[in-house]
Amino acid sequence: MNASTLHDERPADTLERVFDGAFHVIQKACADHTPSLDLREVGTITHVSTGIASVSGLNGVGFEELLEFPGGVFGIAFNLDEEEIGVVLLGDYGHLQAGHEVQRTGRVMDVAVGEGLLGRVIDPLGRALDDLGPVVTIERLPIERPAAAIMDRAPVTVPLQTGLMVIDALIPIGCGQRELILGDRQTGKTAIALDTILNQRGKDVLCVYCAIGQRASAVAKVIAHLEEQGAMEYTVVVVAEGNDPPGLAYIAPYAATSIAEHFMEAGRDVLIVYDDLTHHARAYRELSLLLRRPPGREAFPGDIFYIHSRLLERSTHLGEERGGGSLTALPIIETEAQNISAYIPTNLISITDGQIYLSPSLFELGVLPAVDVGKSVSRVGGKAQLAAYRAVAGDLKLAYAQFEELETFARFGARLDDDTRQSIAHGRHIRACLMQSELAPVAVAAQIAVLIALAEGLFDDVSLDKMKDAQHAVHEAASEIPDEIRERFQTADKLSDDDRKVIIEVTKKALANFQPKATS
């Protein structure tokens, strides 16, 4: 009897103790909890237009602060007027209407950075555009950051090889330099930048390709080439397509630069391509006019120079105390009717450290890459060039410039002496050697072998229709150059006379089958 009663009472006692313990924990948690007041500033949309919105009620908002709109759309506070705020929208704004609430975020626009972005295609907000899942990173940086101080910078002395002989020999680019690529539409500007990215394979240089306002098909083609050549392993692609809101096109180069700066500050060498800043300037003009900012020359706002100067000023070569990393910029600009003295091109020419001009006339003649050596310049010059190039490149550029002048003169049908005819013939062989197929960068050893053969006149007896095959033969023969000489190509040591003799013998052997046979 007693045992049965005890058996019935045990579950009830246990349940009571459980409830008592639970209530005790709840009471203790309630006693320990202190309610906190969360101050939020909420505004209201008063007007929505193409890519912008006007917001009222956010009196404490700061310039370029990030604002959150309904539907997960973000915007940047651009105009801080007394009554309203002009906001640049960064997403699909079709659902936004007047009266919707807007919240402050208390932070500026930032982007994900880190190793997890390598091999990925993202938009300027850091969202994945490929099929590889979400982007996983642990760090973010503001898209607008101050450039490195002058005292933190080091001189540009290390070359960045493009794999294009006409550039590496005549218009050298150094790590930390800003070299503008400009020319009319469809003259091969993107091809030069793409070849430069492909040539960084195995050279411990990371690349960031920023497509601004490009067609989706053009961007897909570039990404396909990068994947085929294995370049996506060390490349980040940031894309703002032509049908995206103008706000995304505006922030794209700044976001891409912050991604590149993260690697630079870690001591890495980085190459960034802006393709192209013409669309960036137009997007900013569109936003400025919609926000009622005063128009200036060609309807661009007065600070159009500043949006590009503060962007490109972030490209530099850091000193050893800052890790020794570098950020090399290749901004691309589109000219109209070969007018390089237009507003935006002259702005960028004055900001950058040189320019590579692509001539539509040369492009139509089949001279590819269509680099106009006379209008192209590198303001860093031979200081960012391997010593092996400097030994022959100076004479080559002079001979090529003389040839271009003589060729123009010869078109008038003037009678030419033997020396002039010989100079023209030599110049045509130089031009043939500087022509290069797309997506086929040439190694340093092969380039130097061709340049020395040109300087020694070994190509002068080769017919022009066989120059491509002759040059290919020299490229293959360059692998026979002794390793100790090939190592000196990459150092500051000048090539000795004995080194040149060895290279000349190798190239002579390669060109023996292309020389005219003596008639008996």
mmCIF file of N, CA, C and O in Angstrom, residues 15 36-37 45 57 123 138 167 208 222 232 260 267 273 285 293 324 363 387 413 441 450 471 474 476 481 503:
data_model
loop_
_atom_site.group_PDB
_atom_site.id
_atom_site.type_symbol
_atom_site.label_atom_id
_atom_site.label_comp_id
_atom_site.label_asym_id
_atom_site.label_seq_id
_atom_site.Cartn_x
_atom_site.Cartn_y
_atom_site.Cartn_z
ATOM 1 N N LEU A 15 7.973 16.657 -11.502
ATOM 2 C CA LEU A 15 7.456 17.706 -12.390
ATOM 3 C C LEU A 15 7.418 19.057 -11.683
ATOM 4 O O LEU A 15 7.740 20.099 -12.252
ATOM 5 N N SER A 36 17.237 48.164 -23.058
ATOM 6 C CA SER A 36 18.041 49.223 -23.690
ATOM 7 C C SER A 36 17.215 49.903 -24.773
ATOM 8 O O SER A 36 16.441 49.255 -25.479
ATOM 9 N N LEU A 37 17.430 51.194 -24.877
ATOM 10 C CA LEU A 37 16.729 51.964 -25.881
ATOM 11 C C LEU A 37 17.572 52.025 -27.151
ATOM 12 O O LEU A 37 18.761 52.365 -27.104
ATOM 13 N N ILE A 45 10.808 58.426 -48.355
ATOM 14 C CA ILE A 45 11.071 58.736 -49.760
ATOM 15 C C ILE A 45 10.056 59.771 -50.241
ATOM 16 O O ILE A 45 8.846 59.596 -50.059
ATOM 17 N N GLY A 57 13.592 63.782 -43.779
ATOM 18 C CA GLY A 57 13.457 63.295 -42.415
ATOM 19 C C GLY A 57 14.711 62.700 -41.810
ATOM 20 O O GLY A 57 14.683 62.254 -40.661
ATOM 21 N N ASP A 123 29.660 41.455 -58.098
ATOM 22 C CA ASP A 123 29.217 42.794 -58.445
ATOM 23 C C ASP A 123 29.857 43.781 -57.466
ATOM 24 O O ASP A 123 30.531 43.368 -56.504
ATOM 25 N N ILE A 138 36.145 37.207 -44.415
ATOM 26 C CA ILE A 138 36.043 37.586 -42.999
ATOM 27 C C ILE A 138 36.363 39.060 -42.801
ATOM 28 O O ILE A 138 36.344 39.535 -41.664
ATOM 29 N N ILE A 167 55.201 46.907 -76.127
ATOM 30 C CA ILE A 167 55.076 47.642 -74.858
ATOM 31 C C ILE A 167 56.291 47.396 -73.974
ATOM 32 O O ILE A 167 56.895 48.346 -73.461
ATOM 33 N N VAL A 208 42.989 42.167 -60.776
ATOM 34 C CA VAL A 208 41.584 42.539 -60.584
ATOM 35 C C VAL A 208 41.121 43.175 -61.891
ATOM 36 O O VAL A 208 41.708 44.161 -62.354
ATOM 37 N N VAL A 222 35.421 37.850 -71.990
ATOM 38 C CA VAL A 222 36.665 38.060 -71.240
ATOM 39 C C VAL A 222 36.827 36.981 -70.175
ATOM 40 O O VAL A 222 37.907 36.391 -70.022
ATOM 41 N N MET A 232 41.965 32.688 -64.026
ATOM 42 C CA MET A 232 41.021 32.997 -62.956
ATOM 43 C C MET A 232 41.553 32.582 -61.588
ATOM 44 O O MET A 232 41.060 33.048 -60.557
ATOM 45 N N ALA A 260 41.783 45.275 -54.398
ATOM 46 C CA ALA A 260 43.196 45.194 -54.783
ATOM 47 C C ALA A 260 44.106 45.733 -53.680
ATOM 48 O O ALA A 260 45.194 45.189 -53.439
ATOM 49 N N GLY A 267 51.526 42.977 -48.912
ATOM 50 C CA GLY A 267 52.847 42.795 -49.503
ATOM 51 C C GLY A 267 52.845 42.157 -50.873
ATOM 52 O O GLY A 267 53.912 41.798 -51.381
ATOM 53 N N VAL A 273 42.700 46.496 -63.726
ATOM 54 C CA VAL A 273 42.282 47.011 -65.034
ATOM 55 C C VAL A 273 40.901 47.630 -64.879
ATOM 56 O O VAL A 273 39.977 46.970 -64.377
ATOM 57 N N ARG A 285 28.123 61.603 -64.568
ATOM 58 C CA ARG A 285 27.439 62.753 -65.159
ATOM 59 C C ARG A 285 25.923 62.568 -65.083
ATOM 60 O O ARG A 285 25.192 63.503 -64.747
ATOM 61 N N ARG A 293 22.944 68.831 -59.882
ATOM 62 C CA ARG A 293 24.236 69.485 -59.681
ATOM 63 C C ARG A 293 24.561 70.337 -60.901
ATOM 64 O O ARG A 293 24.239 69.947 -62.027
ATOM 65 N N GLY A 324 56.031 46.593 -48.918
ATOM 66 C CA GLY A 324 56.630 46.530 -50.250
ATOM 67 C C GLY A 324 55.682 46.096 -51.349
ATOM 68 O O GLY A 324 56.135 45.801 -52.458
ATOM 69 N N PHE A 363 45.164 49.621 -86.977
ATOM 70 C CA PHE A 363 44.278 48.476 -86.807
ATOM 71 C C PHE A 363 43.707 48.040 -88.155
ATOM 72 O O PHE A 363 43.647 46.837 -88.458
ATOM 73 N N ALA A 387 67.440 45.502 -67.613
ATOM 74 C CA ALA A 387 68.650 46.041 -68.240
ATOM 75 C C ALA A 387 68.882 45.443 -69.619
ATOM 76 O O ALA A 387 69.409 46.117 -70.509
ATOM 77 N N GLY A 413 56.104 59.547 -103.589
ATOM 78 C CA GLY A 413 56.776 59.133 -104.818
ATOM 79 C C GLY A 413 58.138 59.760 -105.020
ATOM 80 O O GLY A 413 58.641 59.797 -106.148
ATOM 81 N N PRO A 441 50.953 35.962 -75.168
ATOM 82 C CA PRO A 441 52.071 36.736 -74.618
ATOM 83 C C PRO A 441 53.395 36.007 -74.820
ATOM 84 O O PRO A 441 53.447 34.770 -74.823
ATOM 85 N N VAL A 450 64.613 38.222 -80.048
ATOM 86 C CA VAL A 450 64.116 38.909 -81.240
ATOM 87 C C VAL A 450 64.682 40.316 -81.327
ATOM 88 O O VAL A 450 65.093 40.780 -82.402
ATOM 89 N N GLN A 471 60.007 34.716 -86.902
ATOM 90 C CA GLN A 471 59.933 35.158 -85.510
ATOM 91 C C GLN A 471 59.566 33.988 -84.597
ATOM 92 O O GLN A 471 60.112 33.853 -83.494
ATOM 93 N N VAL A 474 62.613 31.957 -83.889
ATOM 94 C CA VAL A 474 63.482 32.573 -82.880
ATOM 95 C C VAL A 474 62.910 32.355 -81.485
ATOM 96 O O VAL A 474 63.651 32.104 -80.525
ATOM 97 N N GLU A 476 61.191 29.804 -80.423
ATOM 98 C CA GLU A 476 61.487 28.423 -80.018
ATOM 99 C C GLU A 476 62.964 28.245 -79.715
ATOM 100 O O GLU A 476 63.340 27.523 -78.786
ATOM 101 N N ILE A 481 69.053 29.138 -75.165
ATOM 102 C CA ILE A 481 69.976 30.066 -74.516
ATOM 103 C C ILE A 481 70.344 29.495 -73.152
ATOM 104 O O ILE A 481 69.473 29.050 -72.400
ATOM 105 N N ILE A 503 73.685 34.725 -77.887
ATOM 106 C CA ILE A 503 72.302 34.924 -78.347
ATOM 107 C C ILE A 503 72.265 35.103 -79.854
ATOM 108 O O ILE A 503 71.382 34.564 -80.550
#
